[in-house]
mmCIF file of C-alpha atoms in Angstrom:
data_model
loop_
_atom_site.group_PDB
_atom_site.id
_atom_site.type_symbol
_atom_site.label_atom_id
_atom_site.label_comp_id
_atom_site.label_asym_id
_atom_site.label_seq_id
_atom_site.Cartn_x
_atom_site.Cartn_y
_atom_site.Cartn_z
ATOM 1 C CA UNK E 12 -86.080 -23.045 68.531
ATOM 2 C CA UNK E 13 -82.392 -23.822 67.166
ATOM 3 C CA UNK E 14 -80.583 -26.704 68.919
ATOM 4 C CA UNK E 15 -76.744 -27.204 67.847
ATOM 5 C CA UNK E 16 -74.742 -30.375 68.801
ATOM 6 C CA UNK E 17 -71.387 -31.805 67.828
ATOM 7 C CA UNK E 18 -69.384 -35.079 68.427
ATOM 8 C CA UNK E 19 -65.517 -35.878 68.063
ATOM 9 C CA UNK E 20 -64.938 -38.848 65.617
ATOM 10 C CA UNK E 21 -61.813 -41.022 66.860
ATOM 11 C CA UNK E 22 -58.854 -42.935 66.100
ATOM 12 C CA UNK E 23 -58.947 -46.610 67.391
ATOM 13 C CA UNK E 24 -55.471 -47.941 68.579
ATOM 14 C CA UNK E 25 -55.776 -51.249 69.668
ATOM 15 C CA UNK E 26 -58.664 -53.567 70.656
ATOM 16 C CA UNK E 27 -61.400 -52.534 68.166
ATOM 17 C CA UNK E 28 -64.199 -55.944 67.169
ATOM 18 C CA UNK E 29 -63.382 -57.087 70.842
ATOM 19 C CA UNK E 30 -66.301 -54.329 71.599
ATOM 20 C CA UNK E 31 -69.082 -56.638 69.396
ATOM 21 C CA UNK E 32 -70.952 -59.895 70.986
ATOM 22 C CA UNK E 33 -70.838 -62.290 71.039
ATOM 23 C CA UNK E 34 -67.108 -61.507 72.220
ATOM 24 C CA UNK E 35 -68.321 -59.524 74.950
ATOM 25 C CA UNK E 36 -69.251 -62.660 76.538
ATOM 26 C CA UNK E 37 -66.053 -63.549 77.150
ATOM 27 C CA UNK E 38 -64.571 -59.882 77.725
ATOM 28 C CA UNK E 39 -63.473 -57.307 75.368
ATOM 29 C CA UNK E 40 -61.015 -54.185 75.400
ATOM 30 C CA UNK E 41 -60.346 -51.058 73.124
ATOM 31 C CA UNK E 42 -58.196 -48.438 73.557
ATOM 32 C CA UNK E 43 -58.615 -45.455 71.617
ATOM 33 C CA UNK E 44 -59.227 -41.326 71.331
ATOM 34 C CA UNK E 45 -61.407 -38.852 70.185
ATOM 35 C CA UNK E 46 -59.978 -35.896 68.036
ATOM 36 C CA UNK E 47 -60.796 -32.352 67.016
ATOM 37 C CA UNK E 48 -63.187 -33.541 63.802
ATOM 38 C CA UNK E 49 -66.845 -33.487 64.427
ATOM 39 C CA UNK E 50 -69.954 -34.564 63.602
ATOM 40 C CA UNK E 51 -72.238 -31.249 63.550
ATOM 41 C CA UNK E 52 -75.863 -31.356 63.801
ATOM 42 C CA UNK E 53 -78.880 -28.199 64.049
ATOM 43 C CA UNK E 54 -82.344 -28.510 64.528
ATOM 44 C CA UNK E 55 -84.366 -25.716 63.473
ATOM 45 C CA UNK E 56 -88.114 -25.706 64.714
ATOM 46 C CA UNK E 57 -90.986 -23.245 63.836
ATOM 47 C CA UNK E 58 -94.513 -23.585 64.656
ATOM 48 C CA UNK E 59 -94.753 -24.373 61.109
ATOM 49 C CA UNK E 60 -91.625 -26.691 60.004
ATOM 50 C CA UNK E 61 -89.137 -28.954 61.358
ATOM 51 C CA UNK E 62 -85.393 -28.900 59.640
ATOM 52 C CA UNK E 63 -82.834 -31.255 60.934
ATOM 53 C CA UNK E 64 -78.985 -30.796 59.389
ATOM 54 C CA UNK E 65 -75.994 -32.491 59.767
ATOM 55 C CA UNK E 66 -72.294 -31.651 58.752
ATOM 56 C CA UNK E 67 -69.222 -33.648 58.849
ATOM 57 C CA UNK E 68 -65.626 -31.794 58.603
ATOM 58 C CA UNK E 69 -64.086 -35.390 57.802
ATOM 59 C CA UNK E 70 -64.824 -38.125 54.950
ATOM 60 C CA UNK E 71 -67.776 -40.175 56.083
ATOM 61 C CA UNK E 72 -67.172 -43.997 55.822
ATOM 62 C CA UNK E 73 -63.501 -43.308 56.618
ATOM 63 C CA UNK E 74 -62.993 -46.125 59.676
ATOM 64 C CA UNK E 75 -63.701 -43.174 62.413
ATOM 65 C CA UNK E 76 -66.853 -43.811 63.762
ATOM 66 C CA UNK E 77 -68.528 -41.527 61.496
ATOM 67 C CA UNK E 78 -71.829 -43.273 61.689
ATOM 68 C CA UNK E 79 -71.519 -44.053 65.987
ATOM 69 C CA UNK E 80 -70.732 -39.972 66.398
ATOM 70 C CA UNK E 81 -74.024 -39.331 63.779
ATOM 71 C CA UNK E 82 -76.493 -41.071 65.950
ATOM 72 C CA UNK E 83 -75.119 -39.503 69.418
ATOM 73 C CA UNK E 84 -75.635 -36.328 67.486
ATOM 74 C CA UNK E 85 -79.136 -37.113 66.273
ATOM 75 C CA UNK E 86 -80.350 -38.800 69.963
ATOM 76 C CA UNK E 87 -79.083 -35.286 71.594
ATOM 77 C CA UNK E 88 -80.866 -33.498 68.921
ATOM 78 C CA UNK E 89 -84.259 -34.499 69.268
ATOM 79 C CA UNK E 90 -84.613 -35.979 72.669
ATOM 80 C CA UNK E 91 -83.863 -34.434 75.683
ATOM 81 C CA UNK E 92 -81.367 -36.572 77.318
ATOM 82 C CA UNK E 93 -78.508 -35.003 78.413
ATOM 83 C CA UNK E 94 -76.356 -37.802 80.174
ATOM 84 C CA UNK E 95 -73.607 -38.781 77.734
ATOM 85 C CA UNK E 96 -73.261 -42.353 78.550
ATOM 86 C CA UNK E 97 -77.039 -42.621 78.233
ATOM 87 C CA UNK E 98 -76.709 -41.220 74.901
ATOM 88 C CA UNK E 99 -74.113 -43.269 73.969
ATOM 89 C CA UNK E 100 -75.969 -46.814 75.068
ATOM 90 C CA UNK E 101 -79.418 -45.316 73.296
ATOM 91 C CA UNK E 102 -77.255 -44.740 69.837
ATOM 92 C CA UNK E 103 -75.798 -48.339 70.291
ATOM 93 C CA UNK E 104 -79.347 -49.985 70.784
ATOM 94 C CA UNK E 105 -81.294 -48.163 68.065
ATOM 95 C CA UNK E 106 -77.762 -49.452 65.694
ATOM 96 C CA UNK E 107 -79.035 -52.947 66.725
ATOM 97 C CA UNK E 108 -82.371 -52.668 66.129
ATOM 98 C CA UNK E 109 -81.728 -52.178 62.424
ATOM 99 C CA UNK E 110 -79.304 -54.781 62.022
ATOM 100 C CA UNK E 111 -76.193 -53.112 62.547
ATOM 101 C CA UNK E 112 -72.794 -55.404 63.435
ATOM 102 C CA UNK E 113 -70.931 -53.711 65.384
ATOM 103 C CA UNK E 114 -69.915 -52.603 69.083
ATOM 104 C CA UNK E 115 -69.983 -49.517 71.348
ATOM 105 C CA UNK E 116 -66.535 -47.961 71.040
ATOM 106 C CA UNK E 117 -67.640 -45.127 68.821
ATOM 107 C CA UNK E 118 -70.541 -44.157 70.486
ATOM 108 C CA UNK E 119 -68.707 -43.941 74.104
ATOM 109 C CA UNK E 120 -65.594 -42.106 72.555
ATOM 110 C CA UNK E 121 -68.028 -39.359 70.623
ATOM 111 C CA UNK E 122 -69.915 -38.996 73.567
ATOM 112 C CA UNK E 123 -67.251 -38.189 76.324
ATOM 113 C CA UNK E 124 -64.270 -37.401 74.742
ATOM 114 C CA UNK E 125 -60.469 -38.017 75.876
ATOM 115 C CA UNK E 126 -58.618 -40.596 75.144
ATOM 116 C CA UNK E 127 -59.809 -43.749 76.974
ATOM 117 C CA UNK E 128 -59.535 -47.925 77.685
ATOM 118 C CA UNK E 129 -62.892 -49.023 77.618
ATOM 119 C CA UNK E 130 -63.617 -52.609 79.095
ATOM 120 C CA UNK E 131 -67.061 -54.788 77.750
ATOM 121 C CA UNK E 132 -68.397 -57.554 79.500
ATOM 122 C CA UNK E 133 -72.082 -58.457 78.230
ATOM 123 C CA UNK E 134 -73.698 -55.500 78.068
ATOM 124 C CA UNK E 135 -71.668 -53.679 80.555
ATOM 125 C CA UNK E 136 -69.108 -50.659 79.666
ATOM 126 C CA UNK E 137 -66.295 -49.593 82.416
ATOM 127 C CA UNK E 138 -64.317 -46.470 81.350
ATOM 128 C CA UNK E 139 -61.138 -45.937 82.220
ATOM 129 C CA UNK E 140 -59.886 -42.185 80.642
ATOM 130 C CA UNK E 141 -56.336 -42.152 80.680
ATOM 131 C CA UNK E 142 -55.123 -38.928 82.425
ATOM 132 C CA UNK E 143 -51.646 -38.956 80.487
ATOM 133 C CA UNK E 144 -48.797 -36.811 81.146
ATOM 134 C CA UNK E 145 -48.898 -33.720 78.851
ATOM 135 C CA UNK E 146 -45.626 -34.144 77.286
ATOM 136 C CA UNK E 147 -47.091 -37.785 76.113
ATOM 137 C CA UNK E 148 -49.566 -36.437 74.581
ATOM 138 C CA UNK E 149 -47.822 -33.667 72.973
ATOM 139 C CA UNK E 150 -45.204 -36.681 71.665
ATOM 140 C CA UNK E 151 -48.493 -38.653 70.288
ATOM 141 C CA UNK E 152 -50.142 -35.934 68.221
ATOM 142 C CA UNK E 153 -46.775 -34.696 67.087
ATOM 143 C CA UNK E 154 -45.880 -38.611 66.101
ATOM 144 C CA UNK E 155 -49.403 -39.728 64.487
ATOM 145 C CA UNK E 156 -50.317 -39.256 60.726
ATOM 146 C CA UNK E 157 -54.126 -39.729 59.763
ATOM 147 C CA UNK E 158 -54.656 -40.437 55.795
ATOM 148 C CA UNK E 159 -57.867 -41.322 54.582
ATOM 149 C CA UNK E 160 -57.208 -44.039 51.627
ATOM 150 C CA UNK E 161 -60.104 -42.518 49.638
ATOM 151 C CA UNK E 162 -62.036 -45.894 49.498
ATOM 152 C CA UNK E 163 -65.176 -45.704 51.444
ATOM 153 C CA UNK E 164 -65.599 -48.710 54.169
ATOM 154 C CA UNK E 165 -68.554 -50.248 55.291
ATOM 155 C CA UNK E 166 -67.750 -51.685 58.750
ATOM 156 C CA UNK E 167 -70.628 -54.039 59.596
ATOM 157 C CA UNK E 168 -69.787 -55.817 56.144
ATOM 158 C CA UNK E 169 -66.456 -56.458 57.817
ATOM 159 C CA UNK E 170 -67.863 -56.854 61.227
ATOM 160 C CA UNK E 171 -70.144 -59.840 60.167
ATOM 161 C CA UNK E 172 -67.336 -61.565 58.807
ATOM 162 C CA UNK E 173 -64.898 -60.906 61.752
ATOM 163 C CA UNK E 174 -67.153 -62.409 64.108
ATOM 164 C CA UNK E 175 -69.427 -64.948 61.985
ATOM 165 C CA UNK E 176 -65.339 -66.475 61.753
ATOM 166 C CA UNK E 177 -65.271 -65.678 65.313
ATOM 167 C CA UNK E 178 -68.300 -68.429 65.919
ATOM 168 C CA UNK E 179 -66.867 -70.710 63.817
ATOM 169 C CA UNK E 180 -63.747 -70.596 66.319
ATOM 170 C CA UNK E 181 -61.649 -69.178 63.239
ATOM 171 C CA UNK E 182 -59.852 -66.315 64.605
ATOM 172 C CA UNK E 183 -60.230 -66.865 68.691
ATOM 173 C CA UNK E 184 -56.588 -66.544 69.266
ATOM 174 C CA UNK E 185 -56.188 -63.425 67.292
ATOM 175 C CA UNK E 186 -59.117 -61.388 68.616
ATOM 176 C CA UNK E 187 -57.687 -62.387 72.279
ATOM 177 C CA UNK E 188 -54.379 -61.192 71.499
ATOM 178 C CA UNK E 189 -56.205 -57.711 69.945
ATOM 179 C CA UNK E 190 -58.008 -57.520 72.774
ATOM 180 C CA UNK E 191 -54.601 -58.083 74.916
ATOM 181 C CA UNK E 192 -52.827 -55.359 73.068
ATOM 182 C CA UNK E 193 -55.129 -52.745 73.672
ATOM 183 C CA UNK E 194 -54.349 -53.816 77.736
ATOM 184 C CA UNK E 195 -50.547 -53.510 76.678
ATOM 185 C CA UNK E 196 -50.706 -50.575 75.020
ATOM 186 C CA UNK E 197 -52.628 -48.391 77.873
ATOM 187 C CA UNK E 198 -49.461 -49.304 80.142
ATOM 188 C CA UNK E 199 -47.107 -48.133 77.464
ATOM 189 C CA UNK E 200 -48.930 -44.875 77.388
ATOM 190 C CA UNK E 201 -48.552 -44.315 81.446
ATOM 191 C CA UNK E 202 -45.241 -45.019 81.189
ATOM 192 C CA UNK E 203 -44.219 -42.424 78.357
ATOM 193 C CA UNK E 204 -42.882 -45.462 76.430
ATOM 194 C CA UNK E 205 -44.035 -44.797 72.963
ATOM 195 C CA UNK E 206 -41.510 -47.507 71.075
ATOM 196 C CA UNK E 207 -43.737 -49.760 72.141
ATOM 197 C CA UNK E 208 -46.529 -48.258 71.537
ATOM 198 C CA UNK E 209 -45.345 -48.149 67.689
ATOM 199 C CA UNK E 210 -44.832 -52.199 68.113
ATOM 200 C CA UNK E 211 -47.670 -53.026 69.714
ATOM 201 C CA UNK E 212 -49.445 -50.362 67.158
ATOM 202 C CA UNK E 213 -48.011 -52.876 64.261
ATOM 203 C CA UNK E 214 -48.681 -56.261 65.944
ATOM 204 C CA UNK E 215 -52.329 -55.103 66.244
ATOM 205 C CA UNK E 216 -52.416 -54.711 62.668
ATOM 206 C CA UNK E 217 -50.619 -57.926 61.933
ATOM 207 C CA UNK E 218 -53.180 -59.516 64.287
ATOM 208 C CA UNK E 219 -56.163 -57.722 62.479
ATOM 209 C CA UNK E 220 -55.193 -58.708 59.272
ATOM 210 C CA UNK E 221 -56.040 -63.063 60.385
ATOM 211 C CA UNK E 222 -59.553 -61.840 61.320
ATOM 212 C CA UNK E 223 -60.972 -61.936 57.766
ATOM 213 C CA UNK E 224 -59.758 -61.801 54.206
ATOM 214 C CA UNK E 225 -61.610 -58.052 53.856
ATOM 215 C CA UNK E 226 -59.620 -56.299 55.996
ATOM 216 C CA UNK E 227 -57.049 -55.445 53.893
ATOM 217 C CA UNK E 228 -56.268 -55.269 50.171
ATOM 218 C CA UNK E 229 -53.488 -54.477 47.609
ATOM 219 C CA UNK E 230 -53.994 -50.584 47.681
ATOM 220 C CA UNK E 231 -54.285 -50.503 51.647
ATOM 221 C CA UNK E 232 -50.947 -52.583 51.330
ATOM 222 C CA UNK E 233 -48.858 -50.265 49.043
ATOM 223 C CA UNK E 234 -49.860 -47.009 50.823
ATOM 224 C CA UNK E 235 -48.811 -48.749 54.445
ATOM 225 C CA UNK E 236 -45.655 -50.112 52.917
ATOM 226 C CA UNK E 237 -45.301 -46.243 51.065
ATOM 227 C CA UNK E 238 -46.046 -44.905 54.300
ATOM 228 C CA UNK E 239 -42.955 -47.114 56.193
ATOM 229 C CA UNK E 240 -40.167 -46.422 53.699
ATOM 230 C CA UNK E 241 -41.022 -42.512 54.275
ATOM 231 C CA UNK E 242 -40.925 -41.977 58.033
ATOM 232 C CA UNK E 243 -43.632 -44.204 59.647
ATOM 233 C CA UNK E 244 -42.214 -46.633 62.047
ATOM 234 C CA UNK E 245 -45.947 -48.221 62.378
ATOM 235 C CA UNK E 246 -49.296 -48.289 60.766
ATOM 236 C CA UNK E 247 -52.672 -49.802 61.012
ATOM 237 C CA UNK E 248 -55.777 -49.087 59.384
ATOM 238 C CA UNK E 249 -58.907 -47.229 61.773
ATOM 239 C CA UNK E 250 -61.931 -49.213 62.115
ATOM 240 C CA UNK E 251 -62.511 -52.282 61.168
ATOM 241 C CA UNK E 252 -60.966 -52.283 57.836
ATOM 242 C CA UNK E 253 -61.270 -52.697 53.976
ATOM 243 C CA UNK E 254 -60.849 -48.438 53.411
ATOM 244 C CA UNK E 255 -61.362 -45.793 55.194
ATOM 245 C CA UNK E 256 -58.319 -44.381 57.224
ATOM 246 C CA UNK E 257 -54.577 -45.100 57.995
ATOM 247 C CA UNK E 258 -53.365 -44.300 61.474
ATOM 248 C CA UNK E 259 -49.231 -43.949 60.599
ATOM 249 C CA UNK E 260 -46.782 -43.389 63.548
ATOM 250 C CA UNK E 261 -43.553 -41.320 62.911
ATOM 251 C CA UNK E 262 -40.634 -40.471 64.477
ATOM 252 C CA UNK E 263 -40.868 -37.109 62.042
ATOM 253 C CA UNK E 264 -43.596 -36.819 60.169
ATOM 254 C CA UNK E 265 -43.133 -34.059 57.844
ATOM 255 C CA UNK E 266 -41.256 -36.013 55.612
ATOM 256 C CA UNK E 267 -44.485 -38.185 55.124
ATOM 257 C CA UNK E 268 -46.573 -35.008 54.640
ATOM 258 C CA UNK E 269 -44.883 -34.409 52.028
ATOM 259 C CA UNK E 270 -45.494 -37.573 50.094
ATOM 260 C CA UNK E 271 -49.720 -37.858 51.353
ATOM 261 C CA UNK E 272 -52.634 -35.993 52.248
ATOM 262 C CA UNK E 273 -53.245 -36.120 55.309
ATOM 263 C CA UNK E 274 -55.998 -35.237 58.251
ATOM 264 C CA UNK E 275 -54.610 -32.949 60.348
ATOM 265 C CA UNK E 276 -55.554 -33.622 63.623
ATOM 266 C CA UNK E 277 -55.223 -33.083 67.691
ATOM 267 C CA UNK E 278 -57.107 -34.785 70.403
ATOM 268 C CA UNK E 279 -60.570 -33.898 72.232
ATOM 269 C CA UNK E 280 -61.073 -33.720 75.433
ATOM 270 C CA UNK E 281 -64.775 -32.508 75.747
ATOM 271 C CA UNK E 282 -66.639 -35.165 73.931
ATOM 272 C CA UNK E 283 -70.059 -33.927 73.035
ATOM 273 C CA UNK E 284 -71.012 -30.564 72.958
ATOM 274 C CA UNK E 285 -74.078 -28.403 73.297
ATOM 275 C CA UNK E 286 -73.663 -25.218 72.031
#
């Protein structure tokens, strides 16, 4: 028996630590999109051996939701399940059970795909996939610049400090305003108005920044501030921070592909695959 699966990673845009309790008590919302790299898995079975493989086309660690994609991958591997939001809620549990901090953004996103809001309230999810004009989303992945800092991030490090301040009633105001952004930022999308998108795209990352001391750091500074003198008009770092990827916006962005390596990329609409 051979069994092949594969999951988009994605690129948060706004809204992302709003998805972890405890502030899903109160109400959280991200907005983001899965895109054309995957996390690949195979099982191989023989009456005499089991072999279970996994491939990734994009730097693990990298602020995508490398790990989130893994375990939807590994859950559709070996169990039978076939329900994607299933999957997606079994991956987020079994993260918990071993002590993982972090929410259920990832797990949703690899699992179905598309670029969608995605409102959390306790343990509930309701998904809202934004069915955008195609000429918006032509102007997005013709606009947005992915480059992967080349430092590794470890996001429920960052997680636990976001919302351990979050207890203390540290960073309330900020993670409301996040949370508020992503709500902005699905209207600007309807509405074809991608100037501010780029704004609100940059005030999420100002915002981000007050959660916790680890979120940024003097290399992640220079390549934003590189990245904004040579054709970005906005930038904010995937995930929850301290590595991992740089989401740029641009107005032309060949003139910053010249300058960085970058991860090409489009969006996916399909979410996980059999095949």
């Amino acid at each position: 028996m051979i069994k092949r699966v594969k999951a988009p990673v994605r690129i948060d845009f706004a809204g992302g630590t709003t998805d972890i309790a405890p502030f899903t008590h109160i109400g959280g919302a991200v907005l983001n999109a899965a895109i054309n790299h995957y996390i690949k898995g195979e099982l191989i079975a023989t009456d005499k051996k089991v072999g279970l493989k996994y491939y990734a086309d994009i730097p693990t660690n990298s602020g995508l939701g490398t790990s989130g994609a893994m375990n939807v991958v590994w859950l559709a591997l070996i169990t039978r399940i076939k329900n994607k939001i299933e999957l997606a809620e079994k991956a987020y549990k079994l993260e918990q059970a071993i002590g993982f901090t972090g929410g259920k953004q990832d797990q949703y996103t690899a699992a179905l795909g598309g670029i969608n809001f995605l409102e959390f309230k306790d343990e509930k999810v309701k998904i809202t996939k934004l069915n955008l004009k195609k000429s918006t989303i032509k102007e997005l992945e013709d606009s947005l610049l992915l480059h992967y800092t080349g430092k590794p991030h470890f996001s429920t490090n960052i997680n636990k400090a976001m919302i351990n301040n979050f207890v203390k009633g540290k960073n309330v105001d900020s993670l409301l305003r996040i949370r508020d952004i992503a709500k902005e930022m699905k209207s600007t999308l309807k509405k074809n108005d991608l100037n501010k998108f780029a704004e609100l795209l940059n005030e999420e990352f100002k915002e981000r920044k007050k959660l916790s001391s680890k979120v940024t750091n003097q290399k992640i500074n220079k390549l934003i501030n590189f990245g904004l003198m040579h054709g970005a008009i906005a930038a904010k770092l995937c995930g929850a921070g301290g590595g991992g990827s740089i989401l740029f916006y641009c107005k032309n962005k060949s003139k910053l592909m010249k300058e960085l390596d970058c991860i090409d990329f489009k969006f996916d609409f399909k979410g996980l695959q059999w095949y």
